[in-house]
Coordinates of C-alpha atoms in Angstrom, one line a residue:
X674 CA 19.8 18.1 0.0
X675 CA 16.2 16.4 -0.1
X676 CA 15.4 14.3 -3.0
X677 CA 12.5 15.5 -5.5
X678 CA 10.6 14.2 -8.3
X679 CA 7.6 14.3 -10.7
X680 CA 5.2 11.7 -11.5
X681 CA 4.5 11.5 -15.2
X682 CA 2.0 8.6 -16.7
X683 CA 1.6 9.7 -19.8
X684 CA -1.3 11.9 -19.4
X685 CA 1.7 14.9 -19.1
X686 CA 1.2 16.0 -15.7
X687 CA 2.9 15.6 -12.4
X688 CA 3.2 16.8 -8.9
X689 CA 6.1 18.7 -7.7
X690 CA 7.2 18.2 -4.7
X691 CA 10.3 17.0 -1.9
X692 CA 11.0 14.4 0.6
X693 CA 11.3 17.5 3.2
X694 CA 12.5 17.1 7.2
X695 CA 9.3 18.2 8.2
X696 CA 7.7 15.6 5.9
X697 CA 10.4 12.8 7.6
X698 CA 9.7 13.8 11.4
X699 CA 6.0 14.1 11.0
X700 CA 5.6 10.6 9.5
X701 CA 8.2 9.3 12.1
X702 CA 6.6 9.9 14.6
X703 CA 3.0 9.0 13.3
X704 CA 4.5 5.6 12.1
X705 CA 4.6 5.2 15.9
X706 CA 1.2 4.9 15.8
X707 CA 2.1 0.7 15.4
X708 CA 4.2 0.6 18.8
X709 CA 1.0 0.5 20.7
X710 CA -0.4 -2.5 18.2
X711 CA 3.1 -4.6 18.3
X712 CA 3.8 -4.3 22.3
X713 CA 0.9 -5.9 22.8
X714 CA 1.4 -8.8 20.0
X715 CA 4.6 -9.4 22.1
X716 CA 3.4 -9.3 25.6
X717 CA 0.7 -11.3 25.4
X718 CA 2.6 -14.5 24.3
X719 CA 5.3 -13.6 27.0
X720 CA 3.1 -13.4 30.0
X721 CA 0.9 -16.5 29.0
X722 CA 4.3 -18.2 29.3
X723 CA 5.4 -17.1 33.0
X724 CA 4.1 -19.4 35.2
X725 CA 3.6 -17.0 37.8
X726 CA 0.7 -15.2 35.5
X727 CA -1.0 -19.1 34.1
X728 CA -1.1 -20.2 38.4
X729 CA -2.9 -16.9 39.6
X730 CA -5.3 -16.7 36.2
X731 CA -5.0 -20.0 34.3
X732 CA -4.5 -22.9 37.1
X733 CA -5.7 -24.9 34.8
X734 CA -2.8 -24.7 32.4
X735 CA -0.3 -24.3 34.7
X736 CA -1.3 -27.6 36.3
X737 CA -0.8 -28.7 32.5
X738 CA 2.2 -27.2 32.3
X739 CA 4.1 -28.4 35.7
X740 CA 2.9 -31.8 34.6
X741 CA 5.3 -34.9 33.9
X742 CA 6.9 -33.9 30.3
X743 CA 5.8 -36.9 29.1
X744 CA 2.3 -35.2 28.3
X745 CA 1.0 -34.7 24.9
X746 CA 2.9 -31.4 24.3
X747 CA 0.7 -29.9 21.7
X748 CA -2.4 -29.4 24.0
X749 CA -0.7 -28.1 27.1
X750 CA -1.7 -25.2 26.8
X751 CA -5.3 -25.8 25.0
X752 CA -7.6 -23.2 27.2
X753 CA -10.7 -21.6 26.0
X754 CA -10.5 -19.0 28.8
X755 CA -6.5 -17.9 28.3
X756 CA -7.4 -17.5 24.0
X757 CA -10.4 -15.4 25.1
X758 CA -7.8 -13.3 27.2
X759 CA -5.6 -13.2 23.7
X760 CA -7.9 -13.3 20.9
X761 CA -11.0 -10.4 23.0
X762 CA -8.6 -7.8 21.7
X763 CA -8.8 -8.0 18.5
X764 CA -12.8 -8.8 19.0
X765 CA -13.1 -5.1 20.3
X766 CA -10.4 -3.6 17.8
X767 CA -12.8 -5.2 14.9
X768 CA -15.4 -3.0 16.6
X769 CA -14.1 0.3 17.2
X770 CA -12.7 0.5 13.5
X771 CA -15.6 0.9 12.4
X772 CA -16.5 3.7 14.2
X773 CA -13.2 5.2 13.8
X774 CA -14.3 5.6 10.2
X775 CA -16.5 8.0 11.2
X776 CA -14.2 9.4 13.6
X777 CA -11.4 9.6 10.8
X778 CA -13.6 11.2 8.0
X779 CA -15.3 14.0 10.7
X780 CA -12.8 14.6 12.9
X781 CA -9.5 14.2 11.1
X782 CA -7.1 11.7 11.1
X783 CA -5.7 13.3 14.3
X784 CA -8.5 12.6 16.6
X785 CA -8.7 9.1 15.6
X786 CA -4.9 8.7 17.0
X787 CA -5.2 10.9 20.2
X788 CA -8.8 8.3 21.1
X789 CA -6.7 4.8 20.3
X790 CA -3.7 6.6 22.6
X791 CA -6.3 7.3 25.2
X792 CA -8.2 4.1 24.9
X793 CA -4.8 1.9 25.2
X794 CA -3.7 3.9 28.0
X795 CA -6.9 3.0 30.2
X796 CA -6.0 -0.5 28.7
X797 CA -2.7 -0.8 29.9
X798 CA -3.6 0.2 33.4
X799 CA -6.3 -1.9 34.3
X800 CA -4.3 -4.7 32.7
X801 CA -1.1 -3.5 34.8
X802 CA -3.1 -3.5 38.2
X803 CA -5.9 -6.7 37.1
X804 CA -6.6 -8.9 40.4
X805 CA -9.0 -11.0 38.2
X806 CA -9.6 -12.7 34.8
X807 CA -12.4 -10.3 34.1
X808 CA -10.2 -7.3 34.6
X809 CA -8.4 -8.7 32.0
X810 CA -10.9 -9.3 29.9
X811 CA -11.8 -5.5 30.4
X812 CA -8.6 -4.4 29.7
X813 CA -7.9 -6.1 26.5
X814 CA -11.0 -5.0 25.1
X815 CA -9.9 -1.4 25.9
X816 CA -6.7 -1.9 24.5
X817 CA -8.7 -3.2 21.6
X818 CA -11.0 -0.6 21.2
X819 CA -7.4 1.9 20.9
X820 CA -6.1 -0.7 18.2
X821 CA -9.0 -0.3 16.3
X822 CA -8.6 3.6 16.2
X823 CA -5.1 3.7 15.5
X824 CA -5.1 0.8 12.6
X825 CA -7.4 3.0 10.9
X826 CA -6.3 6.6 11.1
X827 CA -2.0 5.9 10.7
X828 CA -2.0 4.7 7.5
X829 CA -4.2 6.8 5.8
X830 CA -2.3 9.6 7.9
X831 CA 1.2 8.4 6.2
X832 CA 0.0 7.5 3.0
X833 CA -1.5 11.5 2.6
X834 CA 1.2 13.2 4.1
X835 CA 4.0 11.5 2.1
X836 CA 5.0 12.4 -1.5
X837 CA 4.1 9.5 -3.8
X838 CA 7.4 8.6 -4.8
X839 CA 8.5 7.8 -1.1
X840 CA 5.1 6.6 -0.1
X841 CA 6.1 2.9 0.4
X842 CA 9.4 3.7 2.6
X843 CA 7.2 5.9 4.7
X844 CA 4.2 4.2 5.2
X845 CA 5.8 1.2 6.0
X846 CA 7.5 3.0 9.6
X847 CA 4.0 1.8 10.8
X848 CA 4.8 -1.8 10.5
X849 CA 8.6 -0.8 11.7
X850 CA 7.0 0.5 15.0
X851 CA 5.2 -2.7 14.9
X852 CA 7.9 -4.9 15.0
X853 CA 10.1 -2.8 16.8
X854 CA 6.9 -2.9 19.4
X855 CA 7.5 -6.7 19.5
X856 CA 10.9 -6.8 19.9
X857 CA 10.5 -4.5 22.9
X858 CA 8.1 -6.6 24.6
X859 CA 9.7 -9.6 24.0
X860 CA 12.6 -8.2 26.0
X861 CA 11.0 -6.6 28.6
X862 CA 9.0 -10.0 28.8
X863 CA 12.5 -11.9 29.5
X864 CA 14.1 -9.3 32.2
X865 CA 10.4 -9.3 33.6
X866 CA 9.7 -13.1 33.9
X867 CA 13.3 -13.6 36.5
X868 CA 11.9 -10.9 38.8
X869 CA 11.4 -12.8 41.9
X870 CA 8.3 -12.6 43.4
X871 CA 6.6 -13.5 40.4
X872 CA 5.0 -10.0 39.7
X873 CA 7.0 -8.8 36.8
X874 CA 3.8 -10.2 34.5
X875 CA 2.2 -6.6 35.8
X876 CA 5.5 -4.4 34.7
X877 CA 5.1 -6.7 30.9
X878 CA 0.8 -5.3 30.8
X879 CA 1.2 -2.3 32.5
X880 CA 4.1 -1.1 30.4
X881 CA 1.7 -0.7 27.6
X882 CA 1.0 2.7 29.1
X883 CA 4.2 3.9 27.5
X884 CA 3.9 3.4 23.6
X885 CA -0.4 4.5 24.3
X886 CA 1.6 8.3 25.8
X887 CA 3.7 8.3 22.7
X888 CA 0.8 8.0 20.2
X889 CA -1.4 10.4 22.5
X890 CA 1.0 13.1 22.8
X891 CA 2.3 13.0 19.1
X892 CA -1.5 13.0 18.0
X893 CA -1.6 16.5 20.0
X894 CA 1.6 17.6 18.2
X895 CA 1.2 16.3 14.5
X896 CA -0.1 18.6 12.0
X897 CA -3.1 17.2 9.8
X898 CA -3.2 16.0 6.4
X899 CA -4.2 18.8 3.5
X900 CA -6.2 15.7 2.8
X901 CA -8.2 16.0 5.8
X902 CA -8.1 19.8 6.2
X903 CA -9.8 20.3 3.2
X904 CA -12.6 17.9 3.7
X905 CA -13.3 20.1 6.7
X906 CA -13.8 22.7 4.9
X907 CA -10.3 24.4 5.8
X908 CA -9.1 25.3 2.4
X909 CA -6.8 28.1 2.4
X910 CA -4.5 26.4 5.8
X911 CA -4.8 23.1 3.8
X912 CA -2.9 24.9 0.5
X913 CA -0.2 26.3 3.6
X914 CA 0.2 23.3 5.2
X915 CA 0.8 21.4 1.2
X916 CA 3.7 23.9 0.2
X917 CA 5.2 23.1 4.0
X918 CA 4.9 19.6 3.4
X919 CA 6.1 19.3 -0.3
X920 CA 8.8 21.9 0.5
X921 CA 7.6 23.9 -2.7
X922 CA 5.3 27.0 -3.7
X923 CA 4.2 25.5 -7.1
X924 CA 1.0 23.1 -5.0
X925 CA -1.5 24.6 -7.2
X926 CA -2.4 20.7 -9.7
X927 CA -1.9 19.1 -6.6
X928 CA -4.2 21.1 -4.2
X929 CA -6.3 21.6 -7.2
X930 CA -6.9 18.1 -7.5
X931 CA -7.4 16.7 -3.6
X932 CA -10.2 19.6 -3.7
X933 CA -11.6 18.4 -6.6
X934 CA -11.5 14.7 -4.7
X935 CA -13.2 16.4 -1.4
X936 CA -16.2 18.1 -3.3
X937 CA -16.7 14.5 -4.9
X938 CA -16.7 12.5 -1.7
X939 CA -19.1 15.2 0.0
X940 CA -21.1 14.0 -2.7
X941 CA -21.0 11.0 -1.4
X942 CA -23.6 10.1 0.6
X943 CA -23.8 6.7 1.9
X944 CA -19.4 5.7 1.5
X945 CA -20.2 2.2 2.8
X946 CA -22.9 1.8 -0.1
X947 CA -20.6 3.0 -2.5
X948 CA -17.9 0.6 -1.8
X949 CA -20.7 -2.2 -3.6
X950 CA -20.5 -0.3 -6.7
X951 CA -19.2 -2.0 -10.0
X952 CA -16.6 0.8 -10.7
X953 CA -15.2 -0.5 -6.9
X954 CA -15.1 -4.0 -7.0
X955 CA -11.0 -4.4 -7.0
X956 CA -10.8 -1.9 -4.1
X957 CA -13.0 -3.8 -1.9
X958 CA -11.7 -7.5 -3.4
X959 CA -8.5 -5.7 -2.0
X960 CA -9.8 -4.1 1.3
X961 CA -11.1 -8.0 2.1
X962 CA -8.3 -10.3 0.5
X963 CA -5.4 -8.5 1.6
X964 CA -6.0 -8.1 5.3
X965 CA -7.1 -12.0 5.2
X966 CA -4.7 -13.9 3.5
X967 CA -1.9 -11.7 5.9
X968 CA -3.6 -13.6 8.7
X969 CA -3.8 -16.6 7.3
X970 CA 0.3 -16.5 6.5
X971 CA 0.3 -17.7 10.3
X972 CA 2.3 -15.3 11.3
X973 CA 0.5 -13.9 14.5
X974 CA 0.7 -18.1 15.6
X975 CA 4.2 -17.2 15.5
X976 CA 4.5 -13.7 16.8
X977 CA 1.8 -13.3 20.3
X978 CA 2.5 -17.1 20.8
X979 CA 6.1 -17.2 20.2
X980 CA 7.2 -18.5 23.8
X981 CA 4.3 -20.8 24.1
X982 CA 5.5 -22.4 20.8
X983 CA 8.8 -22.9 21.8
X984 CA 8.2 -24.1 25.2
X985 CA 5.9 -26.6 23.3
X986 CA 8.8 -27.5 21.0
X987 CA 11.2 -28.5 23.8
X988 CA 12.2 -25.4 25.2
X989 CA 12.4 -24.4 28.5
X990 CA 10.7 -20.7 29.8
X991 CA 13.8 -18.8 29.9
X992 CA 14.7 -20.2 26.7
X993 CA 11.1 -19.2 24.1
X994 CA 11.3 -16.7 25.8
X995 CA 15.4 -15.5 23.9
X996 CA 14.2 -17.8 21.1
X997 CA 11.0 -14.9 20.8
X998 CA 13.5 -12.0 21.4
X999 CA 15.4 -13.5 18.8
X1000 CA 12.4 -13.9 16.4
X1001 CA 11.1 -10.4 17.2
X1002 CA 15.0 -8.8 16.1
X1003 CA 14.7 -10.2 12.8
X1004 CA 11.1 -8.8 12.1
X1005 CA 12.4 -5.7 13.0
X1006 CA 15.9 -6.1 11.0
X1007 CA 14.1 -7.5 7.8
X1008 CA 11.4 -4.5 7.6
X1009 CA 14.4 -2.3 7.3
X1010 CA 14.5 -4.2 3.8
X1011 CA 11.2 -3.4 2.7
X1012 CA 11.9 0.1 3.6
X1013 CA 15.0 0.3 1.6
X1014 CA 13.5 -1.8 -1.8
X1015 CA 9.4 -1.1 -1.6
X1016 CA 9.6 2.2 -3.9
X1017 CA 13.1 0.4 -5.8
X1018 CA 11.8 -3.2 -6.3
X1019 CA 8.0 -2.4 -6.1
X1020 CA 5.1 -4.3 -4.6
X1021 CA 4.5 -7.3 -6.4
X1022 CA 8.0 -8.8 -6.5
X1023 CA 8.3 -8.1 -2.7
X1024 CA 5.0 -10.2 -1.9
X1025 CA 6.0 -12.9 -3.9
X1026 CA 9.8 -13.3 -2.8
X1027 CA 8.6 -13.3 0.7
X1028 CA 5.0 -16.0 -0.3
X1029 CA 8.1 -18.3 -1.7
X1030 CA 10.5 -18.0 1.0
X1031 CA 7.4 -18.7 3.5
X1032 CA 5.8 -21.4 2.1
X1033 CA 9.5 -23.2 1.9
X1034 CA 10.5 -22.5 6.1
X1035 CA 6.5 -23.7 7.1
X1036 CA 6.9 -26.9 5.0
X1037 CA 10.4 -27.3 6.5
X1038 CA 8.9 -26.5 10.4
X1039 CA 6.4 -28.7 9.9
X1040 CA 8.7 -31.8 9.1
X1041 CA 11.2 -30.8 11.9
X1042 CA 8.4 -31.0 14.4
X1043 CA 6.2 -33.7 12.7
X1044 CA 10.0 -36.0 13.0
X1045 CA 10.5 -35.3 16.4
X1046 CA 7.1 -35.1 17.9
X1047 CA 5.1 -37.3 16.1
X1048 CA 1.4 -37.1 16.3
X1049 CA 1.6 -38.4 20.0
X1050 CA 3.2 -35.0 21.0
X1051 CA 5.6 -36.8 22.9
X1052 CA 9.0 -35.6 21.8
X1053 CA 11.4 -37.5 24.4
X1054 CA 15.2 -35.7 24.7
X1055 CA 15.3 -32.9 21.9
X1056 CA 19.1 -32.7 21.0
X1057 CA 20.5 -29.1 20.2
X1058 CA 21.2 -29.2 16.8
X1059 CA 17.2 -29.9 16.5
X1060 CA 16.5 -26.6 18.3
X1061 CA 18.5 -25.0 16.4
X1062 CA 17.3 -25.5 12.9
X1063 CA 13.6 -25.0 14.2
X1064 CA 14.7 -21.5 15.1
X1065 CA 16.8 -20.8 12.1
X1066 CA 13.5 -21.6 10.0
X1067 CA 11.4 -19.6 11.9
X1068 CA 13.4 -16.7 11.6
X1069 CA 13.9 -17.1 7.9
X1070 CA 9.9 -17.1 8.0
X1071 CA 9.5 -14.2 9.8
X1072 CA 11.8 -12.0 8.0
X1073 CA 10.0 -13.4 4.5
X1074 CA 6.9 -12.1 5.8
X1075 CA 8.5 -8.2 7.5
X1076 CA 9.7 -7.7 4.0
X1077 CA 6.5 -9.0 2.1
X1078 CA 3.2 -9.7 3.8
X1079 CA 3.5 -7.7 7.2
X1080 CA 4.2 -4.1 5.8
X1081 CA 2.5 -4.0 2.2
X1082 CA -0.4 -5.7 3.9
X1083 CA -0.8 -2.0 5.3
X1084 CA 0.5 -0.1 2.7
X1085 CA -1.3 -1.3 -0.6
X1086 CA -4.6 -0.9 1.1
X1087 CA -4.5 2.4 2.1
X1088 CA -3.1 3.8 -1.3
X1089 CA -5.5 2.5 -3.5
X1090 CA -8.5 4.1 -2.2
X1091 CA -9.9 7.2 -4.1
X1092 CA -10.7 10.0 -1.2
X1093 CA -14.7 9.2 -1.4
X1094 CA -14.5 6.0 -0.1
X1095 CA -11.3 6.2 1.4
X1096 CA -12.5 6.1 5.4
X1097 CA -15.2 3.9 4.9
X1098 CA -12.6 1.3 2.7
X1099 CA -9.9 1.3 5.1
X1100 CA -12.4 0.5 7.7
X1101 CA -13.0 -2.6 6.2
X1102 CA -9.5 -3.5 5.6
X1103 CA -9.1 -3.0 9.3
X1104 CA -12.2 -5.0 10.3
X1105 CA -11.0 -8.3 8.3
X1106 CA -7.6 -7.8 9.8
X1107 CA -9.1 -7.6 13.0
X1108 CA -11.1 -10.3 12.1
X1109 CA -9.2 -12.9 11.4
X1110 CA -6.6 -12.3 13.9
X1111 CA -9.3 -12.8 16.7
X1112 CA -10.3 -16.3 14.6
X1113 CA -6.8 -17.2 14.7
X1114 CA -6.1 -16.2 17.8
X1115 CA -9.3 -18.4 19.2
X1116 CA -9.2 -21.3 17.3
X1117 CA -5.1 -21.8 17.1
X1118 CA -4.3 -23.5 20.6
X1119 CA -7.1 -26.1 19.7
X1120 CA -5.7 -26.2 16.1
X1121 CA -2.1 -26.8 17.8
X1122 CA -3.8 -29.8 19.6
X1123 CA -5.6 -31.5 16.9
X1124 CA -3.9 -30.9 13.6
X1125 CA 0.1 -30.8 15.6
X1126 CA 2.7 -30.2 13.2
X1127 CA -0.1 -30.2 10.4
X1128 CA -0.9 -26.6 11.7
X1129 CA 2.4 -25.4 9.7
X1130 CA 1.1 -27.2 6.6
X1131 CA -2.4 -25.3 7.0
X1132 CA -0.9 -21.8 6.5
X1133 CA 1.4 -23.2 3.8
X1134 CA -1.5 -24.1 1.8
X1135 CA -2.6 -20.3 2.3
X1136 CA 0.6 -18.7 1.2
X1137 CA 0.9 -20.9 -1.8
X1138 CA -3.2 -19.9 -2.4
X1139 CA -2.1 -16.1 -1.6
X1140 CA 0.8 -15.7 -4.0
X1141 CA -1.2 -17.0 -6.9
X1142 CA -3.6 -14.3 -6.0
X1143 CA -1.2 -11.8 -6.1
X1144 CA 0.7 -12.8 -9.0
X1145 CA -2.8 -12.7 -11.4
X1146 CA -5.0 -9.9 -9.6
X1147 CA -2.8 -7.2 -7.9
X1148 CA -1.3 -4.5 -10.5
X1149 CA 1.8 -2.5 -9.4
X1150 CA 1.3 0.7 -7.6
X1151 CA 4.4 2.2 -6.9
X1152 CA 5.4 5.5 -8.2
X1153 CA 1.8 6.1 -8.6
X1154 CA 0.2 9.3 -6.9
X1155 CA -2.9 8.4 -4.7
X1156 CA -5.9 10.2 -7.0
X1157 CA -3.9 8.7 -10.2
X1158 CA -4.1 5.0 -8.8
X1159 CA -7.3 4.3 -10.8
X1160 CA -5.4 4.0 -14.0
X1161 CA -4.0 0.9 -12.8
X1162 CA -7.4 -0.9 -12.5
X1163 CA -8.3 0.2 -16.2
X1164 CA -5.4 -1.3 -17.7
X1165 CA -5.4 -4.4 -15.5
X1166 CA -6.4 -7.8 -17.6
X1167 CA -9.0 -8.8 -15.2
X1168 CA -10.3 -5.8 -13.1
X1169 CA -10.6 -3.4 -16.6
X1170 CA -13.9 -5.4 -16.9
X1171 CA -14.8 -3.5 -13.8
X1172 CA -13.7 -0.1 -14.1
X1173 CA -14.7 1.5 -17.4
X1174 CA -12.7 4.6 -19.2
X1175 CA -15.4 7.0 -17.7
X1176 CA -15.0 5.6 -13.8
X1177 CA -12.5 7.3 -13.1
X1178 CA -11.3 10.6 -15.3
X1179 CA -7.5 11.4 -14.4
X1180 CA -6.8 15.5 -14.8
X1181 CA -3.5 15.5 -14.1
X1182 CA -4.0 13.8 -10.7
X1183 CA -7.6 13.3 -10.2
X1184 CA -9.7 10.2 -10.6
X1185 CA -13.1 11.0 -10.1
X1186 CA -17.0 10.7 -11.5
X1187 CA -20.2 11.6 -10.2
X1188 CA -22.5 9.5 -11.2
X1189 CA -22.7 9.5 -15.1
X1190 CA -20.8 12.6 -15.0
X1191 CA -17.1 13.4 -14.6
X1192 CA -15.7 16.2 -12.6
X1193 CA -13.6 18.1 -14.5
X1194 CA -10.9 20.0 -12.6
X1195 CA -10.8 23.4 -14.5

């Protein structure tokens, strides 16, 4: 029997409504949206570890690599060319999400799916069939460009199409599929790597076609958000499609109230504009904070580098290469938690558990490898037990950061923004995300080989820096309907300097205000 509920804030009005199937199976498979963003975080650490792939594009660091083991290992693999190959991705996704806004606001969240699905596809097969480090190149920043579509149009997708109540569980499937997207590729990455011949590096890129036909065909298959419908001006399917989705004839407040929302944002004229306005300011400190200090956890140093960093650390290729499918199972396993306690623990105690537990495993990482490396990067025998405790610490880090900072660095975003500037917001949230990870992903090999073990301490100082933030600035938004979220900001100590009583009027469901005046929703 499906669960229902009713929000009530005190204003004495609620949306009906049930977590339905249809509701389940529609966000399922959009959550799959993510595959396409966390095979290729997996891959691309893989195959920059299999010699086979570094001697045909990087001689450079394979020569490095093959080298007497008494080389500094932190700089082995310091390459301007291979982090361009990495980081160009997320150059292009930076890019293209900001013309999926418009995409997303015009089109429909649909279309902006089925163009990342196509875009990664095209990717994946130049990649797959690349004779040269400029076909590479290419293909990343296709592969990017899809990134950049997707990232932008699933969570919004999720966040509109699930009732509030189960918003969190739901919209967090994306960052499932993400992790369940790395844990793929890192296996496929270690069957691939003992193919003889030394081609299996092409099966690892070119096997990005398959979560790129997923998103593609279920974009063709997925219905739209009312959200969306009725921004297009499709009114009575959009009140349809809201009693299929809440599994209830009694829509009227809430249709009602996302029309209300629509007529507001056509309003609207310049979104980007409006996002400078005063009434705005903790959506965009959001959009921009958020999406930056999840880079700056150091998590993606762990993830698309995984096998580099434990072949640095003493490990041998066949070995970070298990070490990253092991890594890659417990970001999987440990967003299963913040499924389960996102809507039963809420937001705030999730980020900072996990900012604790993190900044504890990074300062204990960093002592394990400043012990045994030194500054000299010359580690000598590494004994076992050594191995071991590295790995247990990693892992304890990465499942802090599935339950905390990877998924609610998607979800809060995209539930906080009112309807007008909703495209436009997330657009940005993308765009610093994308952002960073390219910076990251640039500068980190070079980091590795001047800063060594200090690297570890560098993100540390973040999460301690990002946890304070949250604790003071972000108010708790779970159990709260999207177009009722700007209550929070008016009775927050520090952002209720921002956001006056007339910004945004709630009716039953609604925030909303055209300039000076409020639309009522009679």
């Amino acid at each position: 029997m499906p669960a229902a509920g009713v929000f009530d804030n005190g204003n004495g009005k609620g949306y009906p409504g049930k977590l339905t199937p249809f509701v389940t199976v529609t966000c399922i498979v959009a959550g799959m949206g993510g595959l396409i963003f966390g095979y290729d975080i997996g891959i691309s650490g893989g195959v920059t570890s299999m010699p086979s792939f570094l001697k045909r594009f990087f001689p450079s660091v394979y020569r490095k690599q093959q080298a007497n083991s008494s080389t500094n290992q932190y700089c082995q693999y310091n390459s301007e060319t291979l982090t361009l190959f990495t980081s160009s991705l997320y150059l292009a996704a930076l890019l293209s999400s900001l013309v999926a806004s418009s995409v997303t606001r015009k089109f429909g969240r649909k279309k902006s799916m089925l163009f990342g699905g196509v875009l990664f596809f095209a990717g994946a097969l130049i990649n797959g069939f690349a004779q040269g480090v400029w076909m590479l190149i290419v293909g990343r920043l296709l592969l990017g460009f899809g990134i950049g579509f997707a990232n932008q149009s699933v969570p919004l997708y999720l966040s509109e199409m699930a009732p509030y109540k189960y918003r969190g569980a739901l919209n967090i499937g994306f960052q499932l599929s993400i992790t369940i997207g790395i844990l793929i590729a890192n296996v496929l990455n270690y069957f691939f790597a003992k193919i003889k011949g030394g081609w299996g590096w092409r099966l690892s890129l070119g096997g990005a076609m398959v979560p790129a036909l997923i998103i593609t065909i279920g974009s063709l298959v997925l219905p739209d958000t009312p959200n969306s419908m009725i921004e297009r001006g499709q009114r009575d399917e959009a009140r349809e499609k809201l009693r299929k989705i809440r599994g209830v004839n009694d829509v009227d407040e809430e249709f009602n109230d996302l029309v209300a929302a629509s007529e507001a944002s056509k309003q609207v004229e310049h979104p980007w504009g409006n996002l400078l306005k005063r009434k705005y300011r903790p959506h965009l400190t959001m959009a921009i904070l958020i999406p930056f200090f999840q880079q700056l956890t150091g998590i993606n140093v762990i993830m698309f580098y995984a096998p580099v960093l434990f072949n640095t650390i003493g490990f041998g290729n066949d070995a970070s290469l298990m070490s990253a499918v092991i890594t890659g199972l417990v970001n999987a396993c440990a967003t299963l938690v913040s499924i389960y306690g996102v809507d039963k623990w809420g937001r705030r105690s999730l980020f900072l558990e996990g900012g604790t537990q993190m900044l504890i495993c990074q300062a204990i990482v960093a002592a394990c490898i400043g012990a045994k490396f030194g500054v000299d990067g010359n580690p000598g025998e590494l004994p076992k037990w050594y191995a071991v405790v590295v790995v247990l610490f990693i892992c304890l880090y990465v499942a802090a950061f599935a339950w905390s900072w990877g998924p609610l660095g998607w979800l809060v975003p995209s539930e906080i923004f009112p309807l007008e500037i909703r495209s436009a917001a997330q657009s940005v949230n993308v765009s610093v995300n994308m952002a960073f990870t390219f910076v990251v992903a640039q500068i980190f090999l070079n980091m590795l080989c001047h800063l060594k073990f200090g690297l570890f301490i560098f993100f540390a100082f973040f999460v301690l820096v990002m946890s304070i933030f949250i604790f003071f600035f972000l108010p708790e938004t779970n159990g709260i309907p999207i177009e009722e979220m700007g209550q929070v900001w008016k009775n927050h100590w520090f952002w209720s300097r921002y956001v006056g009583e007339d910004d945004f009027v709630t009716n039953g469901g609604v925030e909303l205000q055209k300039g000076n005046k409020a639309i009522n929703n009679v």
